[in-house]
């Protein structure tokens, strides 16, 4: 009897606990929206909300194709481009390698979230840290996806594309040279210097899918957040507040630089958010586009987690200052202090 009872106990199926995931929540929200469609239309039939929703949808719809293209390319690089490819083409001298690594960012695009682990992989494969950090800053800022997105966001303004390219590339190279001159390996945590294994041939498609999916979820979340903030700024902040920035160039540059750090937008989408702030002059917008891919709150967290807090505490503030200076200089050269 004991044996039968014991077997019965063992064979009794375990009850599975139902867990509410994001899919169930999304379905519930959509169901409520469909059932209460007429009431929601009356509730949100307000001019300010209509304006905000228009800005939000416009930013998301314009930026989403570039975001998807960017994460697909980023996933392909992580899965199919070994770090040794760059190691072979980089000169042995750190100062010369910085220039090549900066230009390599044009050919190997990816969002700033993906550039941090790629830079770590480069260091793990023996690439000089100065070159790897230059690539970290250049890849998300001067790649073709970002430049085309900038051209679409600012139609008829090719000088904005040139100014962004120049300001971002010089920022990356200056930071690389600064690290080559004054940087210390002791600031980088030991785990980031450890050699990383290459992706196994049989797992490349899996790595591609996982990398693309992760980057899309993370970057897409920041895109939605940025679009919401952009819509809120257009609705809640009076236009004359941004109009004040047109007469205060220094203030406008500092405000937009700080805004780039706080918003933490993906580089494939930030141009559309900047373009939506119609009252802001071109020069502060350019600084916003140069600073954002170089340093923001999410990048600081990623750098601290990957390379250590000692590194991030030194690298991030210097990058912020260099990006402001280079972005302003590029604006004065290509935009003439454009309004």
mmCIF file of C-alpha atoms in Angstrom:
data_model
loop_
_atom_site.group_PDB
_atom_site.id
_atom_site.type_symbol
_atom_site.label_atom_id
_atom_site.label_comp_id
_atom_site.label_asym_id
_atom_site.label_seq_id
_atom_site.Cartn_x
_atom_site.Cartn_y
_atom_site.Cartn_z
ATOM 1 C CA UNK A 1 0.000 0.000 0.000
ATOM 2 C CA UNK A 2 2.806 2.342 0.839
ATOM 3 C CA UNK A 3 4.410 1.675 -2.541
ATOM 4 C CA UNK A 4 1.178 2.315 -4.427
ATOM 5 C CA UNK A 5 0.575 5.451 -2.413
ATOM 6 C CA UNK A 6 4.100 6.618 -3.048
ATOM 7 C CA UNK A 7 3.819 6.018 -6.811
ATOM 8 C CA UNK A 8 0.508 7.797 -6.899
ATOM 9 C CA UNK A 9 2.090 10.719 -5.166
ATOM 10 C CA UNK A 10 5.000 10.758 -7.591
ATOM 11 C CA UNK A 11 2.742 10.445 -10.664
ATOM 12 C CA UNK A 12 0.419 13.224 -9.561
ATOM 13 C CA UNK A 13 0.874 16.061 -12.029
ATOM 14 C CA UNK A 14 2.273 19.263 -10.644
ATOM 15 C CA UNK A 15 0.081 22.300 -10.917
ATOM 16 C CA UNK A 16 1.673 25.067 -12.988
ATOM 17 C CA UNK A 17 1.325 28.568 -11.677
ATOM 18 C CA UNK A 18 0.044 31.066 -14.209
ATOM 19 C CA UNK A 19 2.346 34.038 -14.633
ATOM 20 C CA UNK A 20 1.269 37.288 -16.190
ATOM 21 C CA UNK A 21 3.781 38.361 -18.824
ATOM 22 C CA UNK A 22 4.043 41.467 -20.967
ATOM 23 C CA UNK A 23 2.105 39.741 -23.763
ATOM 24 C CA UNK A 24 -0.954 39.210 -21.538
ATOM 25 C CA UNK A 25 -0.751 42.813 -20.342
ATOM 26 C CA UNK A 26 -0.532 44.103 -23.925
ATOM 27 C CA UNK A 27 -3.525 41.982 -24.971
ATOM 28 C CA UNK A 28 -5.540 43.247 -22.005
ATOM 29 C CA UNK A 29 -4.719 46.866 -22.822
ATOM 30 C CA UNK A 30 -5.671 46.375 -26.488
ATOM 31 C CA UNK A 31 -8.930 44.686 -25.488
ATOM 32 C CA UNK A 32 -9.850 47.552 -23.174
ATOM 33 C CA UNK A 33 -8.958 50.070 -25.885
ATOM 34 C CA UNK A 34 -11.190 48.297 -28.422
ATOM 35 C CA UNK A 35 -14.158 47.934 -26.088
ATOM 36 C CA UNK A 36 -13.930 51.497 -24.784
ATOM 37 C CA UNK A 37 -12.981 53.077 -28.098
ATOM 38 C CA UNK A 38 -15.775 55.656 -28.222
ATOM 39 C CA UNK A 39 -15.269 56.783 -24.628
ATOM 40 C CA UNK A 40 -11.530 57.036 -25.103
ATOM 41 C CA UNK A 41 -12.053 59.184 -28.198
ATOM 42 C CA UNK A 42 -14.209 61.610 -26.220
ATOM 43 C CA UNK A 43 -11.752 61.589 -23.313
ATOM 44 C CA UNK A 44 -8.674 62.290 -25.420
ATOM 45 C CA UNK A 45 -10.318 64.659 -27.883
ATOM 46 C CA UNK A 46 -8.177 67.535 -26.658
ATOM 47 C CA UNK A 47 -6.042 69.701 -28.993
ATOM 48 C CA UNK A 48 -2.919 69.323 -26.830
ATOM 49 C CA UNK A 49 -3.231 65.539 -26.738
ATOM 50 C CA UNK A 50 -3.843 65.395 -30.485
ATOM 51 C CA UNK A 51 -0.685 67.428 -31.059
ATOM 52 C CA UNK A 52 1.313 65.254 -28.676
ATOM 53 C CA UNK A 53 0.091 62.015 -30.230
ATOM 54 C CA UNK A 54 0.929 63.321 -33.710
ATOM 55 C CA UNK A 55 4.501 64.146 -32.664
ATOM 56 C CA UNK A 56 4.877 60.789 -30.888
ATOM 57 C CA UNK A 57 3.671 58.740 -33.858
ATOM 58 C CA UNK A 58 5.719 60.793 -36.337
ATOM 59 C CA UNK A 59 8.949 60.306 -34.396
ATOM 60 C CA UNK A 60 8.384 56.557 -33.951
ATOM 61 C CA UNK A 61 7.298 55.895 -37.546
ATOM 62 C CA UNK A 62 10.200 57.840 -39.045
ATOM 63 C CA UNK A 63 12.856 56.344 -36.772
ATOM 64 C CA UNK A 64 11.719 52.711 -36.567
ATOM 65 C CA UNK A 65 13.036 51.532 -39.994
ATOM 66 C CA UNK A 66 16.502 52.909 -39.234
ATOM 67 C CA UNK A 67 16.418 51.389 -35.772
ATOM 68 C CA UNK A 68 15.554 47.947 -37.155
ATOM 69 C CA UNK A 69 18.259 48.200 -39.815
ATOM 70 C CA UNK A 70 20.781 49.266 -37.203
ATOM 71 C CA UNK A 71 20.116 46.371 -34.831
ATOM 72 C CA UNK A 72 20.217 43.853 -37.706
ATOM 73 C CA UNK A 73 23.628 45.136 -38.757
ATOM 74 C CA UNK A 74 24.770 45.165 -35.147
ATOM 75 C CA UNK A 75 23.687 41.532 -34.712
ATOM 76 C CA UNK A 76 25.469 40.526 -37.917
ATOM 77 C CA UNK A 77 28.688 42.151 -36.725
ATOM 78 C CA UNK A 78 28.528 40.425 -33.342
ATOM 79 C CA UNK A 79 27.895 37.020 -34.955
ATOM 80 C CA UNK A 80 29.844 37.016 -38.210
ATOM 81 C CA UNK A 81 32.676 39.577 -37.896
ATOM 82 C CA UNK A 82 35.467 38.318 -35.621
ATOM 83 C CA UNK A 83 37.301 40.957 -33.627
ATOM 84 C CA UNK A 84 40.576 39.802 -35.190
ATOM 85 C CA UNK A 85 39.482 41.415 -38.479
ATOM 86 C CA UNK A 86 39.944 44.857 -36.992
ATOM 87 C CA UNK A 87 43.040 43.735 -35.121
ATOM 88 C CA UNK A 88 44.727 42.864 -38.415
ATOM 89 C CA UNK A 89 44.012 46.181 -40.114
ATOM 90 C CA UNK A 90 44.909 48.399 -37.153
ATOM 91 C CA UNK A 91 48.447 49.824 -37.005
ATOM 92 C CA UNK A 92 50.583 48.852 -34.035
ATOM 93 C CA UNK A 93 51.136 52.475 -32.986
ATOM 94 C CA UNK A 94 48.250 53.557 -30.759
ATOM 95 C CA UNK A 95 48.076 57.088 -32.184
ATOM 96 C CA UNK A 96 47.775 55.793 -35.756
ATOM 97 C CA UNK A 97 45.379 53.019 -34.716
ATOM 98 C CA UNK A 98 43.028 55.647 -33.283
ATOM 99 C CA UNK A 99 42.521 57.225 -36.700
ATOM 100 C CA UNK A 100 41.890 53.890 -38.413
ATOM 101 C CA UNK A 101 39.499 52.779 -35.645
ATOM 102 C CA UNK A 102 37.548 56.017 -35.992
ATOM 103 C CA UNK A 103 37.101 55.500 -39.734
ATOM 104 C CA UNK A 104 36.216 51.838 -39.106
ATOM 105 C CA UNK A 105 33.089 53.099 -37.355
ATOM 106 C CA UNK A 106 31.833 54.215 -40.779
ATOM 107 C CA UNK A 107 31.979 50.670 -42.136
ATOM 108 C CA UNK A 108 30.811 48.809 -39.028
ATOM 109 C CA UNK A 109 27.589 50.435 -37.823
ATOM 110 C CA UNK A 110 25.725 49.666 -34.632
ATOM 111 C CA UNK A 111 23.901 51.472 -31.848
ATOM 112 C CA UNK A 112 25.800 52.729 -28.812
ATOM 113 C CA UNK A 113 24.375 49.927 -26.665
ATOM 114 C CA UNK A 114 26.030 47.360 -28.934
ATOM 115 C CA UNK A 115 29.332 49.241 -29.290
ATOM 116 C CA UNK A 116 30.236 48.755 -25.621
ATOM 117 C CA UNK A 117 30.418 44.924 -25.723
ATOM 118 C CA UNK A 118 32.103 45.120 -29.153
ATOM 119 C CA UNK A 119 34.782 47.400 -27.690
ATOM 120 C CA UNK A 120 35.262 44.966 -24.837
ATOM 121 C CA UNK A 121 35.658 42.126 -27.336
ATOM 122 C CA UNK A 122 38.280 44.141 -29.227
ATOM 123 C CA UNK A 123 40.281 44.731 -26.051
ATOM 124 C CA UNK A 124 39.936 41.049 -25.193
ATOM 125 C CA UNK A 125 41.379 40.178 -28.617
ATOM 126 C CA UNK A 126 44.460 42.319 -28.010
ATOM 127 C CA UNK A 127 43.450 45.578 -29.701
ATOM 128 C CA UNK A 128 44.933 48.671 -28.038
ATOM 129 C CA UNK A 129 42.391 50.186 -25.596
ATOM 130 C CA UNK A 130 42.773 53.614 -27.227
ATOM 131 C CA UNK A 131 41.673 52.195 -30.592
ATOM 132 C CA UNK A 132 38.853 50.141 -29.051
ATOM 133 C CA UNK A 133 37.494 53.178 -27.185
ATOM 134 C CA UNK A 134 37.695 55.268 -30.356
ATOM 135 C CA UNK A 135 35.639 52.641 -32.151
ATOM 136 C CA UNK A 136 33.201 52.599 -29.200
ATOM 137 C CA UNK A 137 32.471 56.301 -29.740
ATOM 138 C CA UNK A 138 32.656 56.376 -33.552
ATOM 139 C CA UNK A 139 30.598 53.320 -34.535
ATOM 140 C CA UNK A 140 27.203 54.557 -33.255
ATOM 141 C CA UNK A 141 27.734 58.133 -34.448
ATOM 142 C CA UNK A 142 29.299 58.141 -37.936
ATOM 143 C CA UNK A 143 27.883 54.979 -39.508
ATOM 144 C CA UNK A 144 25.765 55.144 -42.698
ATOM 145 C CA UNK A 145 22.506 54.284 -40.920
ATOM 146 C CA UNK A 146 22.810 57.244 -38.555
ATOM 147 C CA UNK A 147 23.931 59.626 -41.304
ATOM 148 C CA UNK A 148 21.032 58.642 -43.590
ATOM 149 C CA UNK A 149 18.609 58.990 -40.679
ATOM 150 C CA UNK A 150 20.005 62.466 -40.011
ATOM 151 C CA UNK A 151 19.555 63.427 -43.671
ATOM 152 C CA UNK A 152 15.932 62.216 -43.579
ATOM 153 C CA UNK A 153 15.242 64.043 -40.307
ATOM 154 C CA UNK A 154 16.736 67.296 -41.665
ATOM 155 C CA UNK A 155 15.672 67.383 -45.346
ATOM 156 C CA UNK A 156 17.439 70.016 -47.398
ATOM 157 C CA UNK A 157 20.136 70.394 -44.729
ATOM 158 C CA UNK A 158 23.149 68.362 -45.943
ATOM 159 C CA UNK A 159 25.375 70.568 -43.788
ATOM 160 C CA UNK A 160 23.802 68.981 -40.701
ATOM 161 C CA UNK A 161 24.949 65.554 -41.874
ATOM 162 C CA UNK A 162 28.481 66.808 -42.551
ATOM 163 C CA UNK A 163 28.628 68.662 -39.246
ATOM 164 C CA UNK A 164 27.423 65.626 -37.287
ATOM 165 C CA UNK A 165 29.908 63.358 -39.040
ATOM 166 C CA UNK A 166 32.822 65.714 -38.419
ATOM 167 C CA UNK A 167 31.916 66.548 -34.822
ATOM 168 C CA UNK A 168 31.344 62.915 -33.835
ATOM 169 C CA UNK A 169 34.436 61.555 -35.614
ATOM 170 C CA UNK A 170 36.706 64.196 -34.095
ATOM 171 C CA UNK A 171 35.180 63.537 -30.661
ATOM 172 C CA UNK A 172 35.979 59.820 -30.963
ATOM 173 C CA UNK A 173 39.521 60.400 -32.200
ATOM 174 C CA UNK A 174 40.337 63.066 -29.609
ATOM 175 C CA UNK A 175 39.152 60.752 -26.830
ATOM 176 C CA UNK A 176 41.290 57.963 -28.288
ATOM 177 C CA UNK A 177 44.371 60.170 -28.344
ATOM 178 C CA UNK A 178 43.666 61.380 -24.816
ATOM 179 C CA UNK A 179 43.483 57.776 -23.608
ATOM 180 C CA UNK A 180 46.668 56.862 -25.519
ATOM 181 C CA UNK A 181 48.462 59.731 -23.794
ATOM 182 C CA UNK A 182 47.058 59.643 -20.246
ATOM 183 C CA UNK A 183 44.938 56.499 -19.897
ATOM 184 C CA UNK A 184 45.932 53.663 -17.564
ATOM 185 C CA UNK A 185 44.985 49.994 -17.811
ATOM 186 C CA UNK A 186 44.560 49.930 -14.038
ATOM 187 C CA UNK A 187 41.397 52.021 -14.491
ATOM 188 C CA UNK A 188 39.800 49.198 -16.509
ATOM 189 C CA UNK A 189 38.501 46.264 -14.516
ATOM 190 C CA UNK A 190 40.386 42.999 -14.963
ATOM 191 C CA UNK A 191 37.420 41.101 -16.400
ATOM 192 C CA UNK A 192 37.214 43.529 -19.338
ATOM 193 C CA UNK A 193 40.849 42.818 -20.229
ATOM 194 C CA UNK A 194 40.293 39.054 -20.242
ATOM 195 C CA UNK A 195 40.433 37.407 -23.666
ATOM 196 C CA UNK A 196 36.976 36.490 -24.968
ATOM 197 C CA UNK A 197 36.312 33.366 -27.065
ATOM 198 C CA UNK A 198 35.135 33.698 -30.652
ATOM 199 C CA UNK A 199 31.585 32.796 -31.562
ATOM 200 C CA UNK A 200 31.340 29.126 -32.525
ATOM 201 C CA UNK A 201 30.324 28.587 -36.186
ATOM 202 C CA UNK A 202 27.289 26.534 -35.189
ATOM 203 C CA UNK A 203 25.933 29.292 -32.919
ATOM 204 C CA UNK A 204 26.348 32.292 -35.210
ATOM 205 C CA UNK A 205 22.713 32.537 -36.270
ATOM 206 C CA UNK A 206 21.626 32.101 -32.677
ATOM 207 C CA UNK A 207 23.978 34.886 -31.577
ATOM 208 C CA UNK A 208 22.725 37.050 -34.448
ATOM 209 C CA UNK A 209 19.085 36.565 -33.448
ATOM 210 C CA UNK A 210 19.729 37.075 -29.732
ATOM 211 C CA UNK A 211 21.871 40.193 -30.278
ATOM 212 C CA UNK A 212 19.407 41.770 -32.709
ATOM 213 C CA UNK A 213 16.431 40.995 -30.459
ATOM 214 C CA UNK A 214 18.137 42.345 -27.331
ATOM 215 C CA UNK A 215 19.307 45.522 -29.071
ATOM 216 C CA UNK A 216 15.858 46.088 -30.600
ATOM 217 C CA UNK A 217 14.083 45.705 -27.260
ATOM 218 C CA UNK A 218 16.537 47.996 -25.444
ATOM 219 C CA UNK A 219 16.864 50.617 -28.181
ATOM 220 C CA UNK A 220 13.147 50.465 -29.004
ATOM 221 C CA UNK A 221 12.309 51.206 -25.388
ATOM 222 C CA UNK A 222 14.552 54.262 -25.451
ATOM 223 C CA UNK A 223 12.983 55.344 -28.758
ATOM 224 C CA UNK A 224 9.474 55.192 -27.286
ATOM 225 C CA UNK A 225 10.654 57.040 -24.187
ATOM 226 C CA UNK A 226 12.322 59.695 -26.306
ATOM 227 C CA UNK A 227 9.238 60.087 -28.487
ATOM 228 C CA UNK A 228 7.055 60.487 -25.390
ATOM 229 C CA UNK A 229 9.387 63.120 -23.941
ATOM 230 C CA UNK A 230 9.577 64.893 -27.295
ATOM 231 C CA UNK A 231 5.768 64.963 -27.502
ATOM 232 C CA UNK A 232 5.560 66.225 -23.916
ATOM 233 C CA UNK A 233 8.114 68.961 -24.629
ATOM 234 C CA UNK A 234 6.161 70.105 -27.675
ATOM 235 C CA UNK A 235 2.881 70.214 -25.724
ATOM 236 C CA UNK A 236 3.782 71.158 -22.155
ATOM 237 C CA UNK A 237 6.751 73.484 -22.681
ATOM 238 C CA UNK A 238 5.737 76.821 -24.224
ATOM 239 C CA UNK A 239 7.414 77.511 -27.571
ATOM 240 C CA UNK A 240 8.810 80.797 -26.265
ATOM 241 C CA UNK A 241 10.917 78.873 -23.733
ATOM 242 C CA UNK A 242 12.811 77.194 -26.558
ATOM 243 C CA UNK A 243 12.734 80.493 -28.436
ATOM 244 C CA UNK A 244 14.896 81.976 -25.679
ATOM 245 C CA UNK A 245 17.631 79.515 -26.672
ATOM 246 C CA UNK A 246 17.871 81.088 -30.128
ATOM 247 C CA UNK A 247 19.272 84.265 -28.622
ATOM 248 C CA UNK A 248 21.426 82.485 -26.034
ATOM 249 C CA UNK A 249 23.781 80.243 -27.983
ATOM 250 C CA UNK A 250 25.889 79.183 -25.012
ATOM 251 C CA UNK A 251 22.817 78.431 -22.908
ATOM 252 C CA UNK A 252 21.193 76.554 -25.788
ATOM 253 C CA UNK A 253 24.270 74.385 -26.308
ATOM 254 C CA UNK A 254 24.515 73.513 -22.612
ATOM 255 C CA UNK A 255 20.785 72.791 -22.273
ATOM 256 C CA UNK A 256 20.697 70.520 -25.322
ATOM 257 C CA UNK A 257 23.893 68.749 -24.242
ATOM 258 C CA UNK A 258 22.400 68.032 -20.825
ATOM 259 C CA UNK A 259 19.136 66.947 -22.486
ATOM 260 C CA UNK A 260 21.058 64.458 -24.656
ATOM 261 C CA UNK A 261 22.594 62.891 -21.545
ATOM 262 C CA UNK A 262 19.249 62.609 -19.756
ATOM 263 C CA UNK A 263 17.110 61.401 -22.687
ATOM 264 C CA UNK A 264 19.599 58.606 -23.555
ATOM 265 C CA UNK A 265 18.193 58.097 -27.068
ATOM 266 C CA UNK A 266 19.408 55.536 -29.569
ATOM 267 C CA UNK A 267 21.669 57.085 -32.218
ATOM 268 C CA UNK A 268 19.444 55.740 -35.016
ATOM 269 C CA UNK A 269 16.490 57.727 -33.653
ATOM 270 C CA UNK A 270 17.854 60.849 -31.960
ATOM 271 C CA UNK A 271 17.896 62.969 -35.137
ATOM 272 C CA UNK A 272 14.109 62.722 -35.464
ATOM 273 C CA UNK A 273 13.631 63.807 -31.843
ATOM 274 C CA UNK A 274 16.002 66.746 -32.335
ATOM 275 C CA UNK A 275 14.260 67.771 -35.556
ATOM 276 C CA UNK A 276 10.884 67.763 -33.795
ATOM 277 C CA UNK A 277 12.075 70.562 -31.470
ATOM 278 C CA UNK A 278 11.381 73.163 -34.132
ATOM 279 C CA UNK A 279 12.047 76.215 -31.941
ATOM 280 C CA UNK A 280 15.626 75.144 -31.104
ATOM 281 C CA UNK A 281 18.381 76.505 -33.407
ATOM 282 C CA UNK A 282 20.534 74.159 -35.473
ATOM 283 C CA UNK A 283 23.749 74.587 -33.456
ATOM 284 C CA UNK A 284 22.282 73.330 -30.135
ATOM 285 C CA UNK A 285 20.559 70.528 -32.077
ATOM 286 C CA UNK A 286 23.913 69.525 -33.532
ATOM 287 C CA UNK A 287 25.525 69.451 -30.093
ATOM 288 C CA UNK A 288 22.598 67.280 -28.956
ATOM 289 C CA UNK A 289 23.361 64.827 -31.786
ATOM 290 C CA UNK A 290 27.102 64.749 -31.080
ATOM 291 C CA UNK A 291 26.846 64.387 -27.296
ATOM 292 C CA UNK A 292 24.057 61.765 -27.214
ATOM 293 C CA UNK A 293 25.872 58.845 -28.905
ATOM 294 C CA UNK A 294 29.080 59.683 -26.999
ATOM 295 C CA UNK A 295 27.779 59.784 -23.430
ATOM 296 C CA UNK A 296 24.405 59.519 -21.732
ATOM 297 C CA UNK A 297 23.019 57.911 -18.603
ATOM 298 C CA UNK A 298 22.577 54.455 -20.146
ATOM 299 C CA UNK A 299 26.053 54.529 -21.687
ATOM 300 C CA UNK A 300 27.552 55.507 -18.347
ATOM 301 C CA UNK A 301 25.812 52.528 -16.742
ATOM 302 C CA UNK A 302 26.953 50.197 -19.535
ATOM 303 C CA UNK A 303 30.529 51.428 -19.346
ATOM 304 C CA UNK A 304 30.590 51.135 -15.570
ATOM 305 C CA UNK A 305 29.258 47.587 -15.750
ATOM 306 C CA UNK A 306 31.615 46.544 -18.562
ATOM 307 C CA UNK A 307 34.856 48.395 -17.834
ATOM 308 C CA UNK A 308 34.389 49.295 -14.173
ATOM 309 C CA UNK A 309 33.248 52.360 -12.251
ATOM 310 C CA UNK A 310 36.785 53.735 -12.011
ATOM 311 C CA UNK A 311 36.960 53.865 -15.806
ATOM 312 C CA UNK A 312 33.468 55.324 -16.302
ATOM 313 C CA UNK A 313 33.977 58.026 -13.649
ATOM 314 C CA UNK A 314 36.984 59.312 -15.601
ATOM 315 C CA UNK A 315 35.969 58.609 -19.187
ATOM 316 C CA UNK A 316 32.384 59.931 -19.150
ATOM 317 C CA UNK A 317 32.988 63.517 -17.895
ATOM 318 C CA UNK A 318 35.900 64.064 -20.282
ATOM 319 C CA UNK A 319 33.848 62.676 -23.168
ATOM 320 C CA UNK A 320 30.998 65.054 -22.312
ATOM 321 C CA UNK A 321 33.275 68.115 -22.445
ATOM 322 C CA UNK A 322 35.095 66.995 -25.610
ATOM 323 C CA UNK A 323 31.792 66.239 -27.382
ATOM 324 C CA UNK A 324 30.414 69.703 -26.553
ATOM 325 C CA UNK A 325 33.579 71.411 -27.805
ATOM 326 C CA UNK A 326 33.815 69.318 -30.990
ATOM 327 C CA UNK A 327 30.094 69.620 -31.724
ATOM 328 C CA UNK A 328 30.189 73.388 -31.281
ATOM 329 C CA UNK A 329 33.300 73.715 -33.448
ATOM 330 C CA UNK A 330 31.724 71.589 -36.194
ATOM 331 C CA UNK A 331 28.592 73.727 -36.029
ATOM 332 C CA UNK A 332 30.543 76.953 -36.366
ATOM 333 C CA UNK A 333 32.459 75.551 -39.346
ATOM 334 C CA UNK A 334 29.672 73.820 -41.287
ATOM 335 C CA UNK A 335 26.582 75.687 -40.069
ATOM 336 C CA UNK A 336 28.105 79.080 -39.434
ATOM 337 C CA UNK A 337 26.428 79.030 -36.015
ATOM 338 C CA UNK A 338 23.238 78.096 -37.908
ATOM 339 C CA UNK A 339 19.885 79.213 -36.580
#
